[in-house]
Amino acid sequence: MASEISPWSFPDTPGPRPRMGHPCATEALLLNAIPQPLLWFFGAIKRTEAEKQLLHSGNEPGAFLIRESESRKGDFALSVLDERVVKHYRIRRLDEGEFFLSQKRTFPTLNEFVSHYTKTSDGLCVQLGKPCLKIQVPVTFDLSYKTADQWEIDRSSVQLLKRLGSGQFGEVWEGLWNNTTSVAVKTLKPGSMDPNDFLREAQIMKNLRHPKLIQLYAVCTLEDPIYIITELMRHGSLQEYLQNDAGAKIHLNQQVDMATQVACGMAYLESQNYIHRDLAARNVLVGEHNIYKVADFGLARVFKVDNEDIYESKHDIKLPVKWTAPEAIRTNKFSIKSDVWSFGILLYEIITYGKVPYSGLTGAQVIQMLGQNYRLPQPPNCPSQFYNIMWECWNAEPKNRPTFETLLWKFEDYFETDVSFSDHK
């Protein structure tokens, strides 16, 4: 509405004004006329970019910024540096227009919101300090850009440096492309499987571009062994990461962040009509600065039939029973809602620091118990709020399970309810 005043509008300032309309003039106005408190507003930057900015070495704990929300248009988010981890809070508004994190305390403007939390943490992970430095990140073109149209690259340009893992069908290596770019290289053991099945993962990855999905860079298919080359995630699988030191250094706020980032990637798959079919902690990879991405699209499929969201597998595929939805086990039919069930099991892995679900039970026993409406019990030290989300994912009726978009909202808002807000400390 024309009468509505932007919460970060600023008063007239003395001195000559640059003429508006030219980008340089606009930039000069922003740099010279914005009062100091508004240096914290970063506009419509993505969550991942906010993390990069805050994790710059020039920022100290308490550095913060406010940005426009990615998932909820018209809303805002507070991103703040707590030691070397970035925490995110959704800033909500009352119908009257006041801003708040907890309804116990509201503010008529974002300026007053910031002013309050720079004086006291009042439930935040840390008291707000200085606004985040605005780092001008140079534009670089990584391997994904250079191979966007030409996926096949010369095998001699890839060095295999360190084997990260091996399995029935091949190995995964840390590699170097053109002596400049660190990559992960998945190799196919000759004769172990149909190369077309192996390359199907690359075909799927070509169509999927999102910050929370592992990105395909290139392939080498002209001779054995076939390579699939992707971005490198240095900390390995989420399963191993959670199990390291029994999660001694991982706390609830980081576990919620793991769930949020995975839900973000899966919400993108959902929007693109893809189903993953093998979502589990072993298939989520961990990068620098607490970045988590969904990987292993070997079983992923796309469905494009109007009003049809079910994929029926035509082949006898070994299913990870303890992660697979009951209806998919019974009928071999998969949907995005069967992925939601698997996400609930992934949440169990996250909150238990990588424990195997249904420990001590065989797959056959699990199938029988699920048929009797058995569900994994609430683990010790698992907050009820977290477990309730898991329980929603395990609804017997797929249509009654939440969407990944809804799950993303739930975890973005996790620490912003009155009951749990203080738990973020």
Short mmCIF file of C-alpha atoms in Angstrom, two decimals:
data_model
loop_
_atom_site.label_atom_id
_atom_site.label_comp_id
_atom_site.label_asym_id
_atom_site.label_seq_id
_atom_site.Cartn_x
_atom_site.Cartn_y
_atom_site.Cartn_z
CA MET A 1 0.00 0.00 0.00
CA ALA A 2 1.18 3.52 -0.76
CA SER A 3 0.80 4.64 2.85
CA GLU A 4 2.87 1.79 4.25
CA ILE A 5 6.33 2.86 5.41
CA SER A 6 9.21 0.45 4.94
CA PRO A 7 10.53 -0.66 8.35
CA TRP A 8 14.05 0.32 7.39
CA SER A 9 13.21 3.65 5.76
CA PHE A 10 15.67 6.32 6.81
CA PRO A 11 15.32 10.07 7.40
CA ASP A 12 16.60 12.80 5.17
CA THR A 13 20.32 13.33 5.55
CA PRO A 14 22.23 16.59 5.10
CA GLY A 15 24.49 17.25 2.16
CA PRO A 16 24.14 16.96 -1.61
CA ARG A 17 22.35 13.94 -3.01
CA PRO A 18 23.54 11.97 -6.05
CA ARG A 19 21.12 12.06 -8.95
CA MET A 20 19.04 8.86 -8.88
CA GLY A 21 18.63 6.57 -11.85
CA HIS A 22 22.25 5.66 -12.56
CA PRO A 23 23.63 2.57 -10.79
CA CYS A 24 26.70 4.42 -9.53
CA ALA A 25 24.57 7.25 -8.17
CA THR A 26 22.27 4.78 -6.44
CA GLU A 27 25.24 2.97 -4.91
CA ALA A 28 26.69 6.27 -3.70
CA LEU A 29 23.39 7.16 -2.08
CA LEU A 30 23.29 3.82 -0.28
CA LEU A 31 26.86 4.14 0.95
CA ASN A 32 26.65 7.76 2.05
CA ALA A 33 23.07 8.26 3.17
CA ILE A 34 22.16 5.04 4.99
CA PRO A 35 22.47 5.50 8.75
CA GLN A 36 24.95 3.17 10.42
CA PRO A 37 22.36 0.71 11.85
CA LEU A 38 21.12 -0.15 8.36
CA LEU A 39 24.44 -1.60 7.30
CA TRP A 40 22.97 -4.86 8.57
CA PHE A 41 20.34 -5.10 5.80
CA PHE A 42 21.55 -7.31 2.94
CA GLY A 43 18.35 -7.55 0.90
CA ALA A 44 17.44 -10.66 -1.10
CA ILE A 45 20.59 -12.72 -0.63
CA LYS A 46 20.36 -16.48 -0.24
CA ARG A 47 20.91 -18.29 3.03
CA THR A 48 24.11 -19.87 1.68
CA GLU A 49 25.46 -16.47 0.62
CA ALA A 50 24.65 -15.08 4.08
CA GLU A 51 26.71 -17.88 5.58
CA LYS A 52 29.65 -17.16 3.28
CA GLN A 53 29.55 -13.48 4.18
CA LEU A 54 29.34 -14.07 7.94
CA LEU A 55 32.05 -16.74 7.93
CA HIS A 56 34.55 -14.32 6.41
CA SER A 57 37.59 -13.97 8.65
CA GLY A 58 36.93 -10.25 9.17
CA ASN A 59 33.76 -10.92 11.17
CA GLU A 60 33.69 -11.62 14.91
CA PRO A 61 31.14 -13.66 16.92
CA GLY A 62 27.91 -11.69 17.11
CA ALA A 63 28.25 -10.34 13.56
CA PHE A 64 24.82 -10.36 11.94
CA LEU A 65 22.71 -9.40 8.98
CA ILE A 66 19.02 -9.25 8.12
CA ARG A 67 17.88 -10.53 4.74
CA GLU A 68 14.69 -11.25 2.87
CA SER A 69 13.44 -14.79 3.48
CA GLU A 70 14.03 -17.28 0.64
CA SER A 71 11.11 -19.55 1.45
CA ARG A 72 8.51 -16.99 2.56
CA LYS A 73 8.20 -13.94 0.35
CA GLY A 74 7.66 -10.74 2.30
CA ASP A 75 9.24 -12.13 5.46
CA PHE A 76 12.73 -11.51 6.83
CA ALA A 77 15.43 -13.62 8.43
CA LEU A 78 18.16 -12.82 10.93
CA SER A 79 21.50 -14.56 10.33
CA VAL A 80 24.07 -14.33 13.13
CA LEU A 81 27.59 -15.67 13.67
CA ASP A 82 27.94 -17.79 16.82
CA GLU A 83 31.63 -18.69 17.08
CA ARG A 84 32.24 -20.39 13.69
CA VAL A 85 28.64 -21.44 13.06
CA VAL A 86 25.93 -19.31 11.45
CA LYS A 87 22.45 -19.47 13.00
CA HIS A 88 19.29 -18.36 11.22
CA TYR A 89 16.05 -17.01 12.73
CA ARG A 90 12.84 -16.12 10.97
CA ILE A 91 11.59 -12.65 11.85
CA ARG A 92 7.81 -12.76 11.97
CA ARG A 93 5.20 -9.98 11.93
CA LEU A 94 1.94 -9.46 13.74
CA ASP A 95 -1.12 -8.36 11.78
CA GLU A 96 -0.46 -4.88 13.17
CA GLY A 97 2.97 -4.95 11.51
CA GLU A 98 5.21 -5.40 14.55
CA PHE A 99 8.30 -7.60 14.25
CA PHE A 100 9.23 -10.42 16.62
CA LEU A 101 11.15 -13.63 17.21
CA SER A 102 9.11 -14.47 20.29
CA GLN A 103 5.66 -12.95 20.78
CA LYS A 104 6.71 -12.07 24.31
CA ARG A 105 8.60 -9.12 22.82
CA THR A 106 7.62 -7.22 19.68
CA PHE A 107 9.07 -4.18 17.89
CA PRO A 108 7.42 -1.59 15.63
CA THR A 109 10.48 -1.40 13.33
CA LEU A 110 13.48 -3.52 12.41
CA ASN A 111 15.70 -0.71 13.72
CA GLU A 112 14.23 -1.16 17.20
CA PHE A 113 14.44 -4.94 16.83
CA VAL A 114 18.17 -4.69 16.12
CA SER A 115 18.71 -2.09 18.84
CA HIS A 116 17.21 -4.43 21.45
CA TYR A 117 19.23 -7.51 20.51
CA THR A 118 22.49 -5.56 20.38
CA LYS A 119 21.96 -4.80 24.09
CA THR A 120 20.97 -8.32 25.19
CA SER A 121 20.82 -11.79 23.66
CA ASP A 122 17.33 -12.29 25.17
CA GLY A 123 17.04 -15.88 23.89
CA LEU A 124 19.30 -15.57 20.84
CA CYS A 125 22.37 -17.78 20.57
CA VAL A 126 24.53 -14.69 21.11
CA GLN A 127 24.09 -10.94 21.63
CA LEU A 128 24.22 -9.09 18.31
CA GLY A 129 27.49 -7.31 17.68
CA LYS A 130 28.64 -5.43 14.59
CA PRO A 131 26.83 -5.71 11.25
CA CYS A 132 28.35 -8.28 8.90
CA LEU A 133 31.06 -6.94 6.62
CA LYS A 134 29.84 -6.67 3.04
CA ILE A 135 32.42 -8.76 1.27
CA GLN A 136 32.62 -8.38 -2.48
CA VAL A 137 33.04 -12.00 -3.56
CA PRO A 138 34.80 -12.16 -6.94
CA VAL A 139 32.85 -13.88 -9.68
CA THR A 140 34.53 -17.18 -10.50
CA PHE A 141 33.53 -19.83 -12.98
CA ASP A 142 33.94 -23.27 -11.51
CA LEU A 143 34.06 -26.54 -13.34
CA SER A 144 30.26 -26.77 -13.39
CA TYR A 145 30.18 -23.58 -15.46
CA LYS A 146 32.94 -24.68 -17.81
CA THR A 147 31.27 -28.02 -18.48
CA ALA A 148 27.63 -26.87 -18.46
CA ASP A 149 27.20 -27.69 -22.15
CA GLN A 150 30.11 -30.06 -22.68
CA TRP A 151 29.79 -32.74 -20.00
CA GLU A 152 32.44 -35.07 -21.43
CA ILE A 153 35.95 -33.99 -20.46
CA ASP A 154 39.40 -35.38 -21.17
CA ARG A 155 40.26 -38.10 -18.66
CA SER A 156 43.87 -36.90 -18.54
CA SER A 157 42.68 -33.62 -16.99
CA VAL A 158 41.56 -35.50 -13.85
CA GLN A 159 44.04 -36.71 -11.22
CA LEU A 160 42.91 -39.27 -8.64
CA LEU A 161 44.56 -38.28 -5.35
CA LYS A 162 42.98 -40.15 -2.45
CA ARG A 163 40.48 -43.00 -2.27
CA LEU A 164 37.54 -41.99 -0.09
CA GLY A 165 35.56 -45.21 -0.27
CA SER A 166 34.79 -48.35 -2.27
CA GLY A 167 31.87 -50.65 -2.86
CA GLN A 168 30.49 -53.44 -5.01
CA PHE A 169 30.29 -51.32 -8.14
CA GLY A 170 33.27 -49.02 -7.85
CA GLU A 171 35.16 -46.43 -5.85
CA VAL A 172 34.95 -42.77 -4.84
CA TRP A 173 38.10 -40.65 -5.00
CA GLU A 174 39.18 -37.17 -4.12
CA GLY A 175 40.60 -35.73 -7.30
CA LEU A 176 41.97 -32.63 -8.97
CA TRP A 177 40.77 -31.25 -12.28
CA ASN A 178 43.28 -29.30 -14.42
CA ASN A 179 45.53 -28.99 -11.36
CA THR A 180 43.17 -26.31 -10.02
CA THR A 181 39.76 -27.61 -8.91
CA SER A 182 39.17 -30.16 -6.15
CA VAL A 183 36.52 -32.70 -7.18
CA ALA A 184 35.00 -36.02 -6.17
CA VAL A 185 35.30 -38.82 -8.73
CA LYS A 186 32.94 -41.81 -8.69
CA THR A 187 34.32 -44.69 -10.76
CA LEU A 188 32.53 -47.75 -12.16
CA LYS A 189 34.27 -51.10 -11.78
CA PRO A 190 34.28 -52.67 -15.29
CA GLY A 191 31.77 -55.50 -15.61
CA SER A 192 30.11 -54.80 -12.25
CA MET A 193 26.92 -53.27 -13.68
CA ASP A 194 25.40 -51.86 -16.85
CA PRO A 195 27.22 -48.58 -17.59
CA ASN A 196 23.90 -47.03 -18.65
CA ASP A 197 22.52 -47.65 -15.17
CA PHE A 198 25.61 -46.03 -13.66
CA LEU A 199 25.35 -43.01 -15.95
CA ARG A 200 21.64 -42.58 -15.24
CA GLU A 201 22.67 -40.79 -12.04
CA ALA A 202 24.65 -38.28 -14.10
CA GLN A 203 21.70 -37.78 -16.45
CA ILE A 204 19.48 -36.94 -13.48
CA MET A 205 22.07 -34.63 -11.93
CA LYS A 206 22.35 -32.66 -15.18
CA ASN A 207 18.79 -31.48 -14.68
CA LEU A 208 19.14 -30.57 -11.01
CA ARG A 209 20.85 -27.36 -9.90
CA HIS A 210 20.41 -26.30 -6.29
CA PRO A 211 22.78 -25.22 -3.47
CA LYS A 212 21.63 -28.14 -1.28
CA LEU A 213 22.14 -30.84 -3.92
CA ILE A 214 25.52 -32.23 -4.93
CA GLN A 215 26.42 -30.69 -8.29
CA LEU A 216 27.53 -32.68 -11.31
CA TYR A 217 30.62 -31.26 -13.01
CA ALA A 218 31.49 -33.70 -15.78
CA VAL A 219 31.80 -37.30 -16.97
CA CYS A 220 34.44 -39.46 -18.63
CA THR A 221 32.68 -42.23 -20.58
CA LEU A 222 34.84 -43.00 -23.60
CA GLU A 223 36.84 -45.76 -21.88
CA ASP A 224 36.87 -47.80 -18.67
CA PRO A 225 36.59 -47.06 -15.88
CA ILE A 226 33.75 -44.57 -16.39
CA TYR A 227 33.97 -41.45 -14.18
CA ILE A 228 31.21 -39.27 -12.74
CA ILE A 229 32.82 -36.06 -11.47
CA THR A 230 31.05 -33.94 -8.85
CA GLU A 231 31.83 -31.25 -6.31
CA LEU A 232 33.89 -32.43 -3.35
CA MET A 233 32.47 -32.45 0.19
CA ARG A 234 35.48 -32.78 2.46
CA HIS A 235 33.81 -34.15 5.59
CA GLY A 236 32.25 -37.21 3.97
CA SER A 237 28.81 -38.62 4.70
CA LEU A 238 26.48 -37.21 7.33
CA GLN A 239 26.27 -40.69 8.84
CA GLU A 240 30.02 -40.78 9.53
CA TYR A 241 30.02 -37.15 10.61
CA LEU A 242 27.29 -37.80 13.20
CA GLN A 243 28.98 -40.93 14.51
CA ASN A 244 32.35 -39.23 15.01
CA ASP A 245 32.96 -38.89 18.78
CA ALA A 246 29.30 -39.91 19.27
CA GLY A 247 28.29 -36.38 18.31
CA ALA A 248 30.16 -34.86 21.25
CA LYS A 249 30.66 -31.57 19.39
CA ILE A 250 27.20 -31.48 17.77
CA HIS A 251 24.35 -29.71 19.55
CA LEU A 252 20.64 -29.33 18.87
CA ASN A 253 20.93 -26.08 16.93
CA GLN A 254 23.33 -27.77 14.50
CA GLN A 255 21.08 -30.85 14.23
CA VAL A 256 18.14 -28.62 13.36
CA ASP A 257 20.31 -26.87 10.77
CA MET A 258 21.16 -30.26 9.22
CA ALA A 259 17.45 -31.05 8.94
CA THR A 260 16.73 -27.60 7.50
CA GLN A 261 19.34 -27.86 4.77
CA VAL A 262 18.28 -31.38 3.73
CA ALA A 263 14.62 -30.31 3.70
CA CYS A 264 15.62 -27.36 1.51
CA GLY A 265 17.25 -29.66 -1.05
CA MET A 266 14.34 -32.08 -0.97
CA ALA A 267 11.82 -29.24 -1.34
CA TYR A 268 13.60 -28.38 -4.59
CA LEU A 269 13.36 -32.01 -5.77
CA GLU A 270 9.68 -31.90 -4.84
CA SER A 271 9.17 -28.75 -6.91
CA GLN A 272 10.88 -30.40 -9.89
CA ASN A 273 8.74 -33.57 -9.65
CA TYR A 274 11.68 -35.77 -8.70
CA ILE A 275 11.70 -38.52 -6.10
CA HIS A 276 14.96 -39.65 -4.50
CA ARG A 277 14.03 -43.15 -3.19
CA ASP A 278 17.19 -43.54 -1.09
CA LEU A 279 17.22 -40.59 1.32
CA ALA A 280 19.36 -41.43 4.37
CA ALA A 281 22.27 -39.97 6.34
CA ARG A 282 24.70 -42.07 4.28
CA ASN A 283 23.52 -40.17 1.19
CA VAL A 284 23.90 -36.67 2.61
CA LEU A 285 27.39 -35.17 2.36
CA VAL A 286 29.06 -32.65 4.65
CA GLY A 287 31.19 -29.76 3.44
CA GLU A 288 33.09 -26.88 5.00
CA HIS A 289 31.33 -24.46 7.36
CA ASN A 290 28.44 -26.82 8.22
CA ILE A 291 27.09 -27.20 4.70
CA TYR A 292 24.97 -30.31 4.05
CA LYS A 293 23.87 -31.53 0.61
CA VAL A 294 21.72 -34.37 -0.68
CA ALA A 295 23.67 -36.83 -2.83
CA ASP A 296 23.47 -40.26 -4.48
CA PHE A 297 20.76 -39.96 -7.09
CA GLY A 298 21.26 -43.54 -8.29
CA LEU A 299 17.66 -44.48 -7.51
CA ALA A 300 16.09 -41.09 -8.24
CA ARG A 301 13.28 -40.88 -10.78
CA VAL A 302 11.16 -38.15 -12.31
CA PHE A 303 7.41 -38.35 -12.74
CA LYS A 304 5.72 -36.17 -15.35
CA VAL A 305 2.24 -37.61 -15.81
CA ASP A 306 -0.48 -35.08 -15.01
CA ASN A 307 -2.17 -35.70 -11.66
CA GLU A 308 0.11 -38.67 -11.03
CA ASP A 309 2.80 -38.56 -8.39
CA ILE A 310 3.60 -42.26 -8.13
CA TYR A 311 6.57 -44.03 -9.68
CA GLU A 312 6.25 -47.79 -10.05
CA SER A 313 9.56 -49.61 -10.19
CA LYS A 314 9.66 -52.18 -12.99
CA HIS A 315 12.83 -53.85 -11.77
CA ASP A 316 13.73 -55.96 -8.78
CA ILE A 317 15.75 -53.42 -6.78
CA LYS A 318 17.09 -54.10 -3.31
CA LEU A 319 15.42 -51.53 -1.06
CA PRO A 320 16.87 -50.10 2.17
CA VAL A 321 13.90 -51.46 4.15
CA LYS A 322 14.53 -49.53 7.37
CA TRP A 323 14.37 -46.22 5.46
CA THR A 324 11.61 -47.12 2.98
CA ALA A 325 7.93 -46.21 3.42
CA PRO A 326 5.61 -49.18 4.06
CA GLU A 327 3.51 -48.57 0.94
CA ALA A 328 6.65 -48.56 -1.22
CA ILE A 329 7.77 -51.86 0.33
CA ARG A 330 4.33 -53.44 -0.22
CA THR A 331 3.62 -52.24 -3.75
CA ASN A 332 7.00 -51.14 -5.13
CA LYS A 333 5.39 -47.76 -5.84
CA PHE A 334 7.19 -44.59 -4.79
CA SER A 335 6.17 -40.96 -4.40
CA ILE A 336 7.59 -37.79 -2.89
CA LYS A 337 5.61 -38.76 0.22
CA SER A 338 7.63 -41.97 0.50
CA ASP A 339 10.69 -39.71 0.50
CA VAL A 340 9.06 -37.80 3.38
CA TRP A 341 8.87 -41.07 5.35
CA SER A 342 12.59 -41.60 4.68
CA PHE A 343 13.26 -38.05 5.83
CA GLY A 344 11.63 -38.95 9.16
CA ILE A 345 14.10 -41.83 9.51
CA LEU A 346 16.93 -39.45 8.59
CA LEU A 347 15.76 -37.17 11.42
CA TYR A 348 16.08 -40.16 13.75
CA GLU A 349 19.67 -40.65 12.55
CA ILE A 350 20.43 -36.96 13.11
CA ILE A 351 19.02 -36.76 16.63
CA THR A 352 20.67 -40.06 17.72
CA TYR A 353 24.09 -39.15 16.26
CA GLY A 354 23.96 -41.73 13.49
CA LYS A 355 22.42 -44.73 15.22
CA VAL A 356 20.92 -47.40 12.98
CA PRO A 357 17.10 -47.27 13.09
CA TYR A 358 15.32 -50.37 14.41
CA SER A 359 18.63 -51.60 15.82
CA GLY A 360 18.69 -55.36 16.37
CA LEU A 361 15.71 -56.03 14.09
CA THR A 362 15.82 -57.66 10.68
CA GLY A 363 14.18 -56.10 7.66
CA ALA A 364 11.42 -58.72 7.76
CA GLN A 365 10.72 -57.93 11.42
CA VAL A 366 10.55 -54.21 10.66
CA ILE A 367 8.06 -54.79 7.84
CA GLN A 368 5.85 -56.88 10.13
CA MET A 369 5.97 -54.32 12.96
CA LEU A 370 5.21 -51.39 10.67
CA GLY A 371 2.16 -53.31 9.50
CA GLN A 372 1.04 -53.28 13.13
CA ASN A 373 1.50 -49.47 13.28
CA TYR A 374 4.77 -49.64 15.22
CA ARG A 375 6.92 -46.50 15.04
CA LEU A 376 10.39 -45.75 16.35
CA PRO A 377 10.07 -44.47 19.94
CA GLN A 378 11.20 -41.01 21.00
CA PRO A 379 14.98 -41.26 21.59
CA PRO A 380 16.47 -40.07 24.88
CA ASN A 381 17.32 -36.35 24.82
CA CYS A 382 15.17 -35.86 21.71
CA PRO A 383 12.93 -32.78 22.18
CA SER A 384 9.22 -33.48 21.77
CA GLN A 385 9.02 -30.77 19.12
CA PHE A 386 11.63 -32.61 17.02
CA TYR A 387 10.02 -36.01 17.56
CA ASN A 388 6.58 -34.68 16.62
CA ILE A 389 7.93 -33.72 13.20
CA MET A 390 9.38 -37.22 12.79
CA TRP A 391 6.00 -38.69 13.74
CA GLU A 392 4.21 -36.58 11.11
CA CYS A 393 6.56 -37.98 8.46
CA TRP A 394 5.51 -41.51 9.46
CA ASN A 395 1.78 -41.09 8.97
CA ALA A 396 0.34 -44.34 7.60
CA GLU A 397 -1.50 -42.34 4.92
CA PRO A 398 1.03 -40.83 2.49
CA LYS A 399 -1.33 -37.95 1.62
CA ASN A 400 -1.39 -36.93 5.29
CA ARG A 401 2.39 -36.57 5.53
CA PRO A 402 3.74 -33.01 5.26
CA THR A 403 5.31 -31.72 2.07
CA PHE A 404 9.01 -30.92 2.08
CA GLU A 405 8.11 -27.25 1.72
CA THR A 406 6.14 -27.52 4.97
CA LEU A 407 8.99 -29.42 6.63
CA LEU A 408 11.40 -26.67 5.57
CA TRP A 409 9.18 -24.07 7.24
CA LYS A 410 8.92 -26.17 10.39
CA PHE A 411 12.68 -26.39 10.79
CA GLU A 412 13.32 -22.78 9.78
CA ASP A 413 10.83 -21.81 12.49
CA TYR A 414 12.03 -24.42 14.99
CA PHE A 415 13.64 -22.01 17.46
CA GLU A 416 11.11 -19.26 16.92
CA THR A 417 8.16 -20.58 18.91
CA ASP A 418 7.63 -19.17 22.38
CA VAL A 419 8.17 -22.57 24.00
CA SER A 420 11.52 -23.44 22.49
CA PHE A 421 13.01 -20.04 21.70
CA SER A 422 15.12 -19.97 24.87
CA ASP A 423 16.43 -23.48 24.10
CA HIS A 424 18.61 -21.94 21.40
CA LYS A 425 21.08 -20.64 23.95
#
